[in-house]
Short mmCIF file of C-alpha atoms in Angstrom, two decimals:
data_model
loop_
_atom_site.label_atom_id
_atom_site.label_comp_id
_atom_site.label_asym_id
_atom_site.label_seq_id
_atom_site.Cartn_x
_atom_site.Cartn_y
_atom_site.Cartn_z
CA UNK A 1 -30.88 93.15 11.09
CA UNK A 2 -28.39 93.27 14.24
CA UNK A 3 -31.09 93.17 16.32
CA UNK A 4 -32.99 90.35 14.90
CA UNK A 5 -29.67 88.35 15.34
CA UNK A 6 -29.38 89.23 18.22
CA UNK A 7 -32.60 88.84 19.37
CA UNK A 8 -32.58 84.85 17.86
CA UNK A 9 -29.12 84.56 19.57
CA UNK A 10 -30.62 85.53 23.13
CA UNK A 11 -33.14 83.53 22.17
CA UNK A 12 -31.39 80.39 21.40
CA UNK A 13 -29.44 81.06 24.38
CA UNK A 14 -32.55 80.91 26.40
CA UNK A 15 -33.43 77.83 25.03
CA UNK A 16 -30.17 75.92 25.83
CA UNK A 17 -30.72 77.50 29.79
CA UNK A 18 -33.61 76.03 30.47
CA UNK A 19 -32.80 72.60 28.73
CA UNK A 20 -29.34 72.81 31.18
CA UNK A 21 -31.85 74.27 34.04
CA UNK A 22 -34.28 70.55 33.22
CA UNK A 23 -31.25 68.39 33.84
CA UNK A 24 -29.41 69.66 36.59
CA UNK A 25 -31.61 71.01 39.00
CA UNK A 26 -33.34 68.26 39.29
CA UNK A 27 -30.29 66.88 40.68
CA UNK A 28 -29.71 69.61 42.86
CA UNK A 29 -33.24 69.69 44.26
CA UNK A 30 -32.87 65.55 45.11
CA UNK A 31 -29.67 65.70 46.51
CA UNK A 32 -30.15 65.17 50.47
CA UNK A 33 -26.51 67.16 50.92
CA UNK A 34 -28.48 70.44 49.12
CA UNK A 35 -32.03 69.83 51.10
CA UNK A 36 -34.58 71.90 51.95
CA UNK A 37 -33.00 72.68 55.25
CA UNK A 38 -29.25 73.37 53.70
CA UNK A 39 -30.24 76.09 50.83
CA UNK A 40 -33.81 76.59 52.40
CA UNK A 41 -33.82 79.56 50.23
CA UNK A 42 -35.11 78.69 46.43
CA UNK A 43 -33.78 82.15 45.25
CA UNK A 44 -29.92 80.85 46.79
CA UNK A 45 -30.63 77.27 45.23
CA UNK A 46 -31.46 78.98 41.61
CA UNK A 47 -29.17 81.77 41.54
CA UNK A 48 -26.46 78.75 42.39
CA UNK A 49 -28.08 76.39 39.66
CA UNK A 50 -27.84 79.42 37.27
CA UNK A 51 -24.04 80.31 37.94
CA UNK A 52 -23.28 76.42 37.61
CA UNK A 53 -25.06 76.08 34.10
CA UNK A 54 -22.65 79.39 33.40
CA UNK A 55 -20.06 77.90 34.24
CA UNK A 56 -20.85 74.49 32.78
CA UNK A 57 -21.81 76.27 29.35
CA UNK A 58 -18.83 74.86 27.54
CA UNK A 59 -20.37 71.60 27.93
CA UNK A 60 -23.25 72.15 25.94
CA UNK A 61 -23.32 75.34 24.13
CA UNK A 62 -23.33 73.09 20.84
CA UNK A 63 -26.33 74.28 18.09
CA UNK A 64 -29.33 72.29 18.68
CA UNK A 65 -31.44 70.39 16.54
CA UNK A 66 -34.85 71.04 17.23
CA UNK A 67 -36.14 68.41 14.50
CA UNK A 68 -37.80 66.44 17.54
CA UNK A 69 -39.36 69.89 18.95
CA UNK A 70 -38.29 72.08 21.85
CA UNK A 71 -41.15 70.57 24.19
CA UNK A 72 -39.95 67.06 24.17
CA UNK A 73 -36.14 67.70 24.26
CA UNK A 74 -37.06 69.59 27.86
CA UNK A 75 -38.33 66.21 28.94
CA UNK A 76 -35.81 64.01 28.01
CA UNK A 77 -33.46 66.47 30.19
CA UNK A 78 -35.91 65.66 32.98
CA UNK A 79 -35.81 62.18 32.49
CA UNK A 80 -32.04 61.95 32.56
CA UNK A 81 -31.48 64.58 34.89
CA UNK A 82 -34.23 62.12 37.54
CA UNK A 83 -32.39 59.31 36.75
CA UNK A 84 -28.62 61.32 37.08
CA UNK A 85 -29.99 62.26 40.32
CA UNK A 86 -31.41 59.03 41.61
CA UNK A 87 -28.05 58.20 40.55
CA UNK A 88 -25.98 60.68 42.88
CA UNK A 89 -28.38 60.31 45.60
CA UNK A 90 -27.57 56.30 46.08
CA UNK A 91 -24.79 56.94 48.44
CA UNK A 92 -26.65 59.13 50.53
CA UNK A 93 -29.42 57.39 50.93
CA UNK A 94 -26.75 54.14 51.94
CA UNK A 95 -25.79 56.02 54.91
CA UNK A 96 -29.41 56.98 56.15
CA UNK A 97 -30.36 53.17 55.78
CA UNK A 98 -27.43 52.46 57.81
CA UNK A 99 -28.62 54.19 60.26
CA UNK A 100 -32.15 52.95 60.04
CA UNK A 101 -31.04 49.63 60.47
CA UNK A 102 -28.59 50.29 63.35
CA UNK A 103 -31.70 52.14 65.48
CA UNK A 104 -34.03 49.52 64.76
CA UNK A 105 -31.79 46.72 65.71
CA UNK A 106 -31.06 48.22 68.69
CA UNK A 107 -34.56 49.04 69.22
CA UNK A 108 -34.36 53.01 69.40
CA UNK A 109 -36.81 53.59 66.53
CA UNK A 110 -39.86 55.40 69.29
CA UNK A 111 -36.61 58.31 69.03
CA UNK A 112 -37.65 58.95 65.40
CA UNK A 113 -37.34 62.72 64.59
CA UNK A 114 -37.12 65.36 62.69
CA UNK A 115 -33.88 65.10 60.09
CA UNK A 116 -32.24 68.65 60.15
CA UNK A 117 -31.00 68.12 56.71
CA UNK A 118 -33.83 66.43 54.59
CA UNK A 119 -36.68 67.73 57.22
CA UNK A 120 -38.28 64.48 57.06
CA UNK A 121 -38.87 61.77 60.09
CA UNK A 122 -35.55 59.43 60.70
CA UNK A 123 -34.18 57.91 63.36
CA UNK A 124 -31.69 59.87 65.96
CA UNK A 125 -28.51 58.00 64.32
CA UNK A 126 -29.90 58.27 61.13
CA UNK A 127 -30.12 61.53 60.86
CA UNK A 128 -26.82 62.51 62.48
CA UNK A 129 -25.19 59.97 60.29
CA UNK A 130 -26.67 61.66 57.18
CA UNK A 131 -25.28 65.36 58.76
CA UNK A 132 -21.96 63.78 59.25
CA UNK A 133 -21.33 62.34 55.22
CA UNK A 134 -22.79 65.46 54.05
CA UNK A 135 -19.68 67.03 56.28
CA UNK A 136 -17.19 64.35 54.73
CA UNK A 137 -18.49 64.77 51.57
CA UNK A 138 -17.94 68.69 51.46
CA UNK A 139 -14.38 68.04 53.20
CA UNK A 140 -13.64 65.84 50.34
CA UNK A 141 -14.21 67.79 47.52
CA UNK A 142 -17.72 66.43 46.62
CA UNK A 143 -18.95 69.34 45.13
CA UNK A 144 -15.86 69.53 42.59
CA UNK A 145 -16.77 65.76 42.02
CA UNK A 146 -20.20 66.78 41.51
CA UNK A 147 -19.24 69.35 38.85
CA UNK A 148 -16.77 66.44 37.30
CA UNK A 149 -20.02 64.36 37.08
CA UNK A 150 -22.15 66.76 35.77
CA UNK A 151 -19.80 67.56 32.88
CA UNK A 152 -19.52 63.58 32.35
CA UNK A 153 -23.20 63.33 31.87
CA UNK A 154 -23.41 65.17 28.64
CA UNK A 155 -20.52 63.15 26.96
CA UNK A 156 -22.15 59.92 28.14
CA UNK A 157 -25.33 61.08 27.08
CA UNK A 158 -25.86 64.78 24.48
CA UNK A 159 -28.71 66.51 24.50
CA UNK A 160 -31.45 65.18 22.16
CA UNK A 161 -30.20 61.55 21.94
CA UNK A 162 -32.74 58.79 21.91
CA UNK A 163 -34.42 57.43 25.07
CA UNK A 164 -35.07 53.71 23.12
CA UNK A 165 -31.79 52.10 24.38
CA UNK A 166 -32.15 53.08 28.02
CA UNK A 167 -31.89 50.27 30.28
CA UNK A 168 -34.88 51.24 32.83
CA UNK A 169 -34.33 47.85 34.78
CA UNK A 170 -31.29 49.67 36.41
CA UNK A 171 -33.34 51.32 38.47
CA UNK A 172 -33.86 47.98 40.37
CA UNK A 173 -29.81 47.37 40.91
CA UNK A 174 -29.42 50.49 41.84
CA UNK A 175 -31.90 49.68 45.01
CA UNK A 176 -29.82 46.40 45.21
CA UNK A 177 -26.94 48.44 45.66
CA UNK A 178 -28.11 50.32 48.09
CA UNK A 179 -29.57 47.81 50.24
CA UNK A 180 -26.91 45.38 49.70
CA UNK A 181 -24.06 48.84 51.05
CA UNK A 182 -26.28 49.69 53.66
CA UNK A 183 -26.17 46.02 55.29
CA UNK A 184 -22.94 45.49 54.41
CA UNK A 185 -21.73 48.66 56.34
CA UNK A 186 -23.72 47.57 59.11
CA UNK A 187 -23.13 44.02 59.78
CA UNK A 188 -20.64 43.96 62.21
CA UNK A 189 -22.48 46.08 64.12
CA UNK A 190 -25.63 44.34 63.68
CA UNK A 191 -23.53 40.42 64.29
CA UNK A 192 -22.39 42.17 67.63
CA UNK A 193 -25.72 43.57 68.48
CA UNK A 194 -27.24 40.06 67.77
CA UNK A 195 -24.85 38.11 69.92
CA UNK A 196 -25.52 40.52 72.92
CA UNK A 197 -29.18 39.87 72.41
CA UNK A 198 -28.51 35.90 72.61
CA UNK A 199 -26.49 36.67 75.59
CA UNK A 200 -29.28 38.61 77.23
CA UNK A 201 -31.61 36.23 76.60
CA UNK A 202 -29.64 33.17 77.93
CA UNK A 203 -29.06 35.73 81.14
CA UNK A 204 -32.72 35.96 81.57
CA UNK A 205 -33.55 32.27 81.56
CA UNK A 206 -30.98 31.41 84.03
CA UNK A 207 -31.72 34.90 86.49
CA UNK A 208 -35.63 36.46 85.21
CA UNK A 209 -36.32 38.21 88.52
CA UNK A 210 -33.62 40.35 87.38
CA UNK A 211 -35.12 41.05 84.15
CA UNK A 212 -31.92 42.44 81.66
CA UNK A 213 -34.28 43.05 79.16
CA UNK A 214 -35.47 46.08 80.82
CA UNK A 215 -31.30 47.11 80.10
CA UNK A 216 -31.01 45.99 76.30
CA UNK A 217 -31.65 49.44 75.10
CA UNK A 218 -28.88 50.91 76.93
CA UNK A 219 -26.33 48.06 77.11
CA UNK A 220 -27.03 47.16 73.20
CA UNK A 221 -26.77 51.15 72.63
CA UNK A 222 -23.46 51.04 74.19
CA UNK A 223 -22.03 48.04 72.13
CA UNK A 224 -23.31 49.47 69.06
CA UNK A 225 -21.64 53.01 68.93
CA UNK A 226 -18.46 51.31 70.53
CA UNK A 227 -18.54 48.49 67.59
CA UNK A 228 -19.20 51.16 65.40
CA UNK A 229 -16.62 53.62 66.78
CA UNK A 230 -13.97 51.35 65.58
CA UNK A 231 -14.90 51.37 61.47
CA UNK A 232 -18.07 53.29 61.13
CA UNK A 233 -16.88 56.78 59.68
CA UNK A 234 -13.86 55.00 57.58
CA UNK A 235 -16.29 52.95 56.18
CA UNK A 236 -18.91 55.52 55.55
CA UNK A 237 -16.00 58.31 53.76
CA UNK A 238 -14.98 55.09 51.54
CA UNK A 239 -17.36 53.16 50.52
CA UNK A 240 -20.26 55.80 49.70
CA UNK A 241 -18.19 58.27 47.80
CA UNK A 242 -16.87 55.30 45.70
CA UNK A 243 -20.48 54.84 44.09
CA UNK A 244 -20.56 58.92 43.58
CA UNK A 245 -19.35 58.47 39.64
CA UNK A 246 -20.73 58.73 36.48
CA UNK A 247 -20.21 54.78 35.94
CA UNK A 248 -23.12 53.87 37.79
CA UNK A 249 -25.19 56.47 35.37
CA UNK A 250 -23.13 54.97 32.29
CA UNK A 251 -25.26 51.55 32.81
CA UNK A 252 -28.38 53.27 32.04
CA UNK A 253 -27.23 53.40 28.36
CA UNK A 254 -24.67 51.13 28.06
#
C-alpha cells in the first residue's frame, strides 16, 4: 500500500509539473531577454524552468480537480501562459520598435542585421538598444520582478478556471500600447530628425550643386544619437519596466 501512495503521489506531482512547465515556459521561451542566443542551450533553459517551478511550488501545489480532464487543463496553461508572455514581452518589444523607427527615419535601415539577442534581422540601433534594456533590466532586478509576476499570475488567475470571461480584444491594446510607447519614446528624436530634414531640403533649393542630401545620413545620424543621448536610456529604464506588471495581464480577466 506505501507504494501505491506513493506511486499516485509522484504521480500527481508529475501532473502539477508539467501543468507549471505549460504556463511558464512559454514565457520563458518568448521572452527576447532569455532568447535563443542568451540560454542557446535548451538543456540550461529547462533545467532553469524546472528549478523555478521548484521553487515556485508553493504557488500551486493545491489538489487539482481533474473534473474538466488532464488534457484540457494543459491547454488552458498554454493559453494563459501565451498570453502572460505576450504580456511580459510588450516592453521589450517597445524598445526594438524604438529603434526601428529611429533607423528608418534616419534612413539607416540597408544596415539591417543580425540581432545577437533574438537572432533575427533588426536594424543596427535596434538591436543594440534591445542588448542594452536586457542589461538594465537584469541591473534592476527584472528577474526577481519576473518571479513576483509569475507568482501573481496564479492568484489572478488558478489553475483550471474558466476561459469564458477572458477579454481576447486586449490583445489589440496591448499592440496600441506598444506602438503608442514606442513613438512616444521616440518623438523628440524623430521632431529633431524631421526639422533637420526641412532644413536640408531648404539648403538644397537655395545651393543644389552642393547636393547635402548626399550628407543626411551622417549629419541626421549625428543629431539623432546626440538628441537621443540626452533622454534616451532614462526613458527606456522608466518607461518599459513600468508596463512589466501583472496589471496589464489582470485586464485579460477583469
Amino acid at each position: 500500500m506505501l507504494s501505491v501512495a506513493l506511486y499516485l503521489n509522484f504521480q500527481h506531482g508529475v501532473l502539477i509539473f508539467a501543468m507549471a512547465y505549460a504556463r511558464l515556459a512559454i514565457v520563458f521561451y518568448l521572452l527576447p531577454v532569455l532568447g535563443e542566443r542568451v540560454l542557446s542551450n535548451l538543456i540550461i533553459k529547462n533545467t532553469i524552468i524546472g528549478l523555478i517551478i521548484i521553487g515556485l511550488w508553493p504557488s500551486f501545489a493545491q489538489v487539482l480537480n481533474p473534473e474538466q480532464g488532464w488534457i484540457i487543463l494543459l491547454v488552458k496553461e498554454s493559453v494563459i501562459g501565451l498570453m502572460l508572455a505576450i504580456t511580459l514581452c510588450v516592453p521589450f518589444w517597445m524598445v526594438i520598435d524604438l529603434g526601428e523607427l529611429l533607423d528608418n527615419q534616419r534612413g539607416a535601415t540597408i544596415s539591417d542585421s543580425i540581432d545577437p539577442v533574438n537572432g533575427v534581422q533588426s536594424s543596427t540601433l535596434s538591436g543594440f538598444l534591445n542588448f542594452a534594456f536586457g542589461a538594465i533590466f537584469f541591473a534592476s532586478g527584472g528577474m526577481h520582478l519576473l518571479m513576483e509576476v509569475l507568482v501573481q499570475s496564479y492568484q489572478v488567475f488558478p489553475r483550471g478556471s474558466s476561459l469564458v470571461d477572458f477579454h481576447w480584444a486586449e490583445v489589440g491594446n496591448l499592440l496600441m500600447v506598444l506602438a503608442k510607447g514606442s513613438i512616444m519614446l521616440a518623438a523628440p528624436t524623430l521632431i529633431v530628425m524631421m526639422v533637420a530634414e526641412i532644413l536640408l531640403g531648404v539648403f538644397a533649393r537655395f545651393c543644389p550643386q552642393l547636393n547635402p542630401f548626399s550628407l543626411s545620413l551622417t549629419i541626421k545620424s549625428f543629431i539623432a544619437f546626440t538628441v537621443f543621448l540626452f533622454y534616451g536610456f532614462q526613458a527606456v529604464s522608466q518607461k518599459p519596466l513600468q508596463l512589466f506588471s501583472i496589471l496589464s495581464f489582470q485586464d485579460f480577466f477583469f
